[in-house]
XYZ file of N, CA and C in Angstrom:
447
model
N 43.783 120.942 72.525
C 43.791 119.748 73.343
C 45.095 119.592 74.116
N 46.184 119.812 73.429
C 47.490 119.700 74.085
C 47.617 120.739 75.193
N 47.082 121.942 74.949
C 47.154 122.998 75.958
C 46.355 122.605 77.201
N 45.168 122.021 76.992
C 44.364 121.579 78.130
C 45.088 120.496 78.917
N 45.712 119.545 78.210
C 46.465 118.483 78.878
C 47.583 119.091 79.710
N 48.317 120.039 79.127
C 49.429 120.649 79.832
C 48.942 121.408 81.060
N 47.827 122.121 80.923
C 47.306 122.876 82.056
C 46.874 121.945 83.188
N 46.328 120.773 82.855
C 45.985 119.796 83.887
C 47.238 119.257 84.564
N 48.317 119.066 83.805
C 49.562 118.517 84.347
C 50.226 119.486 85.330
N 50.026 120.766 85.151
C 50.702 121.746 85.998
C 49.730 122.450 86.939
N 48.606 121.813 87.238
C 47.625 122.384 88.154
C 48.308 122.723 89.474
N 47.989 123.851 90.022
C 48.586 124.263 91.284
C 49.864 125.069 91.102
N 50.302 125.239 89.869
C 51.513 126.008 89.590
C 51.108 127.439 89.290
N 51.888 128.385 89.770
C 51.634 129.791 89.492
C 51.524 129.980 87.973
N 50.392 130.501 87.473
C 50.215 130.669 86.028
C 51.312 131.505 85.382
N 51.901 132.439 86.140
C 52.978 133.259 85.580
C 54.189 132.409 85.211
N 54.369 131.270 85.891
C 55.508 130.406 85.584
C 55.301 129.625 84.293
N 54.070 129.577 83.808
C 53.796 128.852 82.572
C 54.136 129.694 81.346
N 54.219 130.989 81.518
C 54.563 131.900 80.436
C 56.070 132.105 80.434
N 56.731 131.525 79.418
C 58.195 131.567 79.369
C 58.748 132.983 79.284
N 57.923 133.934 78.873
C 58.384 135.312 78.746
C 58.067 136.156 79.979
N 57.389 135.565 80.947
C 56.994 136.354 82.112
C 58.194 136.622 83.012
N 58.097 137.703 83.730
C 59.148 138.072 84.674
C 59.248 137.017 85.785
N 58.110 136.469 86.193
C 58.101 135.451 87.247
C 58.849 134.201 86.796
N 58.629 133.787 85.553
C 59.324 132.590 85.057
C 60.827 132.841 84.963
N 61.199 133.995 84.446
C 62.633 134.298 84.325
C 63.297 134.335 85.703
N 62.606 134.891 86.692
C 63.151 134.933 88.058
C 63.248 133.523 88.635
N 62.209 132.707 88.395
C 62.245 131.326 88.876
C 63.405 130.564 88.238
N 63.563 130.722 86.932
C 64.617 129.993 86.226
C 66.002 130.402 86.746
N 66.184 131.673 86.975
C 67.461 132.148 87.515
C 67.712 131.530 88.886
N 66.680 131.481 89.709
C 66.798 130.899 91.048
C 67.064 129.404 90.993
N 66.382 128.704 90.099
C 66.559 127.247 90.036
C 67.940 126.907 89.482
N 68.478 127.763 88.608
C 69.841 127.538 88.120
C 70.865 127.779 89.228
N 70.581 128.706 90.113
C 71.453 128.894 91.278
C 71.383 127.672 92.200
N 70.195 127.115 92.327
C 70.026 125.901 93.106
C 70.804 124.745 92.471
N 70.718 124.633 91.138
C 71.490 123.606 90.420
C 72.984 123.816 90.643
N 73.419 125.069 90.586
C 74.838 125.372 90.777
C 75.292 124.962 92.179
N 74.456 125.217 93.159
C 74.778 124.796 94.526
C 74.976 123.282 94.576
N 74.071 122.548 93.950
C 74.190 121.082 93.915
C 75.453 120.663 93.170
N 75.739 121.331 92.063
C 76.897 120.953 91.239
C 78.230 121.263 91.909
N 78.200 122.098 92.952
C 79.423 122.441 93.667
C 79.592 121.637 94.961
N 78.692 120.715 95.197
C 78.788 119.869 96.388
C 80.070 119.045 96.311
N 80.607 118.682 97.443
C 81.881 117.964 97.453
C 81.803 116.600 96.763
N 80.602 116.026 96.614
C 80.464 114.743 95.914
C 79.787 114.879 94.549
N 79.606 116.086 94.089
C 78.899 116.306 92.820
C 79.624 115.704 91.622
N 80.933 115.574 91.707
C 81.680 115.022 90.569
C 81.151 113.645 90.156
N 80.573 112.913 91.077
C 80.007 111.594 90.778
C 78.806 111.723 89.843
N 78.108 112.838 89.926
C 76.841 113.021 89.219
C 76.913 113.991 88.037
N 78.095 114.461 87.687
C 78.203 115.496 86.657
C 77.994 114.991 85.229
N 78.328 113.737 84.960
C 78.233 113.184 83.611
C 77.429 111.886 83.641
N 76.886 111.486 82.497
C 76.138 110.222 82.446
C 77.015 109.035 82.862
N 76.395 108.075 83.520
C 77.085 106.848 83.908
C 77.045 105.895 82.715
N 78.192 105.313 82.393
C 78.266 104.362 81.281
C 78.442 102.951 81.824
N 78.115 101.966 80.989
C 78.330 100.581 81.388
C 79.817 100.267 81.529
N 80.666 101.005 80.824
C 82.110 100.800 80.966
C 82.567 101.211 82.373
N 81.978 102.255 82.882
C 82.319 102.735 84.222
C 81.615 101.917 85.307
N 80.370 101.547 85.032
C 79.551 100.805 85.999
C 78.881 99.640 85.270
N 79.523 98.483 85.234
C 78.986 97.328 84.490
C 77.548 96.989 84.904
N 76.683 96.849 83.902
C 75.291 96.501 84.143
C 74.405 97.665 84.536
N 74.937 98.868 84.491
C 74.162 100.045 84.915
C 72.889 100.202 84.070
N 73.022 100.082 82.766
C 71.855 100.292 81.890
C 70.794 99.207 82.063
N 71.185 98.032 82.539
C 70.212 96.971 82.799
C 69.478 97.217 84.121
N 70.125 97.917 85.035
C 69.545 98.184 86.357
C 68.764 99.494 86.378
N 69.316 100.519 85.752
C 68.727 101.858 85.787
C 68.068 102.143 84.436
N 66.748 102.277 84.461
C 66.003 102.459 83.212
C 65.773 103.914 82.831
N 65.966 104.833 83.777
C 65.817 106.269 83.496
C 67.044 107.003 84.020
N 68.181 106.812 83.346
C 69.405 107.476 83.826
C 69.309 108.989 83.689
N 69.896 109.660 84.654
C 69.918 111.125 84.629
C 71.101 111.577 85.474
N 71.662 112.704 85.116
C 72.794 113.272 85.854
C 72.630 114.785 85.877
N 73.542 115.454 86.548
C 73.429 116.910 86.686
C 73.501 117.631 85.343
N 74.283 117.125 84.401
C 74.367 117.791 83.092
C 73.031 117.706 82.355
N 72.338 116.587 82.484
C 71.025 116.429 81.843
C 70.005 117.346 82.514
N 70.042 117.420 83.830
C 69.107 118.286 84.549
C 69.314 119.745 84.141
N 70.551 120.169 84.047
C 70.822 121.554 83.624
C 70.321 121.797 82.208
N 70.581 120.850 81.324
C 70.115 120.986 79.932
C 68.587 121.078 79.885
N 67.904 120.309 80.728
C 66.443 120.340 80.761
C 65.917 121.677 81.291
N 66.616 122.260 82.250
C 66.218 123.586 82.741
C 66.477 124.621 81.646
N 67.654 124.572 81.039
C 68.006 125.533 79.985
C 67.045 125.478 78.798
N 66.578 124.273 78.460
C 65.696 124.109 77.305
C 64.213 124.231 77.668
N 63.934 124.594 78.912
C 62.564 124.778 79.415
C 61.767 123.482 79.482
N 62.443 122.341 79.463
C 61.754 121.069 79.669
C 61.373 120.933 81.143
N 62.231 121.419 82.019
C 61.895 121.537 83.445
C 61.405 122.958 83.632
N 60.123 123.085 84.054
C 59.525 124.413 84.185
C 58.938 124.673 85.555
N 59.088 123.715 86.457
C 58.581 123.911 87.814
C 59.598 123.375 88.826
N 59.484 123.856 90.034
C 60.352 123.373 91.099
C 60.091 121.890 91.353
N 58.850 121.469 91.246
C 58.510 120.058 91.454
C 59.197 119.170 90.417
N 59.263 119.609 89.172
C 59.948 118.835 88.133
C 61.444 118.763 88.407
N 62.024 119.864 88.846
C 63.439 119.892 89.200
C 63.700 118.940 90.366
N 62.867 119.022 91.377
C 62.967 118.173 92.560
C 62.862 116.702 92.154
N 61.903 116.378 91.305
C 61.704 115.005 90.831
C 62.951 114.465 90.155
N 63.555 115.261 89.276
C 64.735 114.786 88.549
C 65.952 114.648 89.455
N 66.082 115.532 90.426
C 67.176 115.393 91.382
C 66.990 114.106 92.199
N 65.779 113.854 92.647
C 65.511 112.625 93.391
C 65.782 111.387 92.537
N 65.385 111.431 91.283
C 65.633 110.305 90.374
C 67.128 110.032 90.262
N 67.922 111.078 90.119
C 69.370 110.926 90.021
C 69.919 110.228 91.272
N 69.505 110.689 92.435
C 69.989 110.088 93.674
C 69.489 108.647 93.835
N 68.240 108.420 93.519
C 67.683 107.073 93.669
C 68.339 106.087 92.705
N 68.673 106.538 91.522
C 69.404 105.673 90.587
C 70.725 105.213 91.213
N 71.444 106.149 91.815
C 72.733 105.816 92.432
C 72.537 104.857 93.607
N 71.507 105.085 94.400
C 71.247 104.201 95.535
C 70.809 102.811 95.081
N 70.054 102.766 93.996
C 69.571 101.493 93.485
C 70.718 100.661 92.895
N 71.623 101.302 92.195
C 72.712 100.571 91.539
C 73.806 100.154 92.515
N 74.159 101.013 93.431
C 75.292 100.758 94.325
C 74.864 100.041 95.593
N 75.683 99.114 96.019
C 75.482 98.376 97.255
C 75.654 99.335 98.435
N 74.918 99.110 99.513
C 74.976 100.001 100.681
C 76.372 100.089 101.283
N 77.218 99.113 101.009
C 78.580 99.146 101.560
C 79.557 99.893 100.644
N 79.094 100.300 99.461
C 79.953 101.003 98.500
C 80.068 102.484 98.880
N 81.222 103.062 98.653
C 81.448 104.475 98.982
C 80.484 105.394 98.232
N 80.183 105.069 96.969
C 79.271 105.926 96.186
C 77.899 105.978 96.848
N 77.468 104.890 97.420
C 76.188 104.866 98.131
C 76.218 105.876 99.280
N 77.270 105.830 100.077
C 77.406 106.758 101.216
C 77.488 108.205 100.748
N 78.254 108.454 99.698
C 78.383 109.810 99.160
C 77.029 110.313 98.658
N 76.264 109.411 98.043
C 74.939 109.775 97.534
C 74.015 110.186 98.669
N 74.026 109.431 99.750
C 73.169 109.753 100.899
C 73.523 111.132 101.454
N 74.808 111.413 101.575
C 75.248 112.713 102.098
C 74.807 113.839 101.161
N 75.087 113.680 99.877
C 74.742 114.744 98.927
C 73.228 114.904 98.819
N 72.497 113.797 98.789
C 71.043 113.869 98.686
C 70.468 114.632 99.886
N 70.942 114.338 101.068
C 70.472 115.018 102.271
C 70.743 116.522 102.182
N 71.943 116.877 101.773
C 72.314 118.298 101.669
C 71.502 119.016 100.597
N 71.364 118.394 99.434
C 70.658 119.036 98.321
C 69.167 119.135 98.614
N 68.579 118.100 99.196
C 67.151 118.160 99.510
C 66.848 119.229 100.552
N 67.780 119.446 101.453
C 67.623 120.523 102.432
C 67.552 121.876 101.723
N 68.390 122.071 100.740
C 68.396 123.323 99.983
C 67.112 123.452 99.151
N 66.668 122.349 98.548
C 65.429 122.380 97.752
C 64.240 122.716 98.649
N 64.172 122.115 99.822
C 63.062 122.409 100.736
C 63.096 123.867 101.205
N 64.280 124.388 101.422
C 64.403 125.807 101.776
C 63.914 126.677 100.615
N 64.233 126.275 99.387
C 63.776 127.006 98.201
C 62.250 126.992 98.140
N 61.649 125.815 98.362
C 60.180 125.722 98.383
C 59.604 126.692 99.412
N 60.155 126.698 100.613
C 59.645 127.565 101.679
C 59.737 129.029 101.288
N 60.884 129.438 100.787
C 61.085 130.825 100.369
C 60.139 131.192 99.232
N 60.034 130.308 98.255
C 59.173 130.571 97.094
C 57.713 130.674 97.537
N 57.274 129.780 98.420
C 55.885 129.822 98.900
C 55.607 131.108 99.661
N 56.562 131.567 100.474
C 56.388 132.828 101.201
C 56.283 133.998 100.222
N 57.112 133.981 99.188
C 57.065 135.052 98.191
C 55.728 135.040 97.461
N 55.230 133.838 97.124
C 53.943 133.729 96.430
C 52.816 134.267 97.306
N 52.824 133.942 98.608
C 51.787 134.425 99.516
C 51.823 135.947 99.620
N 53.012 136.512 99.709
C 53.166 137.964 99.786
C 52.651 138.612 98.507
N 52.987 138.041 97.370
C 52.540 138.568 96.084
C 51.022 138.502 95.974
N 50.420 137.387 96.397
C 48.963 137.249 96.331
C 48.275 138.267 97.233
N 48.822 138.471 98.438
C 48.238 139.467 99.351
C 48.346 140.866 98.753
N 49.486 141.132 98.134
C 49.706 142.447 97.523
C 48.721 142.672 96.375
N 48.524 141.648 95.554
C 47.565 141.759 94.447
C 46.152 141.950 94.980
N 45.802 141.187 96.008
C 44.455 141.279 96.576
C 44.197 142.659 97.169
N 45.176 143.215 97.862
C 44.966 144.526 98.464
C 44.912 145.618 97.400
N 45.674 145.474 96.320
C 45.602 146.486 95.256
C 44.269 146.418 94.518
N 43.719 145.219 94.370
C 42.409 145.059 93.731
C 41.324 145.642 94.642
N 41.438 145.359 95.922
C 40.453 145.855 96.897
C 40.457 147.371 96.994
N 41.597 147.986 96.806
C 41.698 149.440 96.941
C 41.232 150.170 95.685
N 40.970 149.440 94.627
C 40.539 150.105 93.372
C 39.105 150.457 93.374
């Protein structure tokens, strides 16, 4: 039952990515960690590297109900809790939206968040495009090898 639920949750995902031992999953994970590293090296990434505390941002826990930061996202990728690009994208967006929700538009952190979010989302969208092209090439290659048999 749990397997059926999980398969419904990841519909549309390359089945090879669901197998943690597959070469496709290992390649995806390596690529997504490079994407995380790119985000973590952004000029404003220091704001997002560690969890936000109420001591640092009074009332943060009352405003933000699903806190997340780059260290949590990396841990989730490392522990295979994040297993798709969509899940990675979702958590990155959540991190940015938390910062935008908590900080006033006139605050510097708000502006830094907008800049970093724009830059990181551009890289994520490029990753999606590259990954989709690779998947199409792989599918064509598989189809032609099957047809030639």
